[in-house]
């Protein structure tokens, strides 16, 4: 870092809060409020290409994972109105949410039950496609369901796919890779949940655990993979294809809103709240949404107080050169999907022009929000995913943002979407255990 930690704490109040483990909110002062001023280093065409690839693979997905039959192999989740939860937030946190509150149920995405179904599965499919095309075994116009045939499974078994993961990324990479026929190694930090490791092992995935934190697991995984030329490493600190897989969500959500006749325009702004770990999932989604809704969408990330790496990286402008450990913070959180101490610089830089802000939330609150959502909406999402409520429970900060962006007159018609990033695969006994924590 160019500046000392003491200097950045002095200069940036939100960073001082992070250092004190106080919940806080940082508003992105580098954001460009006009679409025309925003740099688009990744073009719409690249996102459209990712979307078309997923369409080509749909017949394969449908055949390999019969649970996707209804959507014909397109892995997508519904949105649902949760105004019962809005009432609770308005009563107990004085959130003053005026427009409708919706939830995007990536917690219930087929196959892996988390947002990682978007990026993780996409990246593996892309790699698989490249391999079989180079080998002359498949062309774009083929029906990709042939990939379920034994000759392809045998072909893929010569190759290994590796990933570092706090849990859900490993699940998504592991499940899709094993299904295609690849050898799979997932490098996990020790604090990753036991049931996730078990589930992976049951699919024939090799799970290697590390005493150290997540960055160490990624580093070792990358090294291990680089030594083997038939091994591919899914690098969620730097992966563009992972990012593109997430970004496809933008256009899909737009279509979903249109189908429900939900208007988004300058008089009906869209506010989206997404839990953030290393940044790939919320970053890709934000990027995709911005490309669809331009000035009319406002995206916020939420991180646990113990692992607010993206806030630290973006607020200081140091990105991956700074870790929460530099502030004396553990990086450990019960929200295992978000237990990351050092953010992706690739994502952080892409967010500079477009992200509205980042809130932080205490672990304890996640359990209580989880419980309330179950009570008000009969809906379970994992504690990490409940971080998505973290900005909405900071009405003072949100009000300031609304005033500064001159949105006060249209907030009554705003659409709020909390992005539920995981949950449907959590075993019932874990749910019971979580419920005892609030
Ligand atoms: C991975 C994950 C996130 C955040 O995604 P990143 O790409 O790590 O920022 C959020 N919620 C859940 C449940 C996750 O598994």
PDB file of C-alpha atoms in Angstrom, residues 97 100 127 281 380:
ATOM      1  CA  UNK A  97     -39.032   1.233   2.463  1.00  0.00           C
ATOM      2  CA  UNK A 100     -42.254  -3.007  -3.174  1.00  0.00           C
ATOM      3  CA  UNK A 127     -13.762 -24.794 -20.797  1.00  0.00           C
ATOM      4  CA  UNK A 281     -20.923 -12.696  -8.125  1.00  0.00           C
ATOM      5  CA  UNK A 380     -35.344 -20.069   4.150  1.00  0.00           C
TER       6      UNK A 380
END
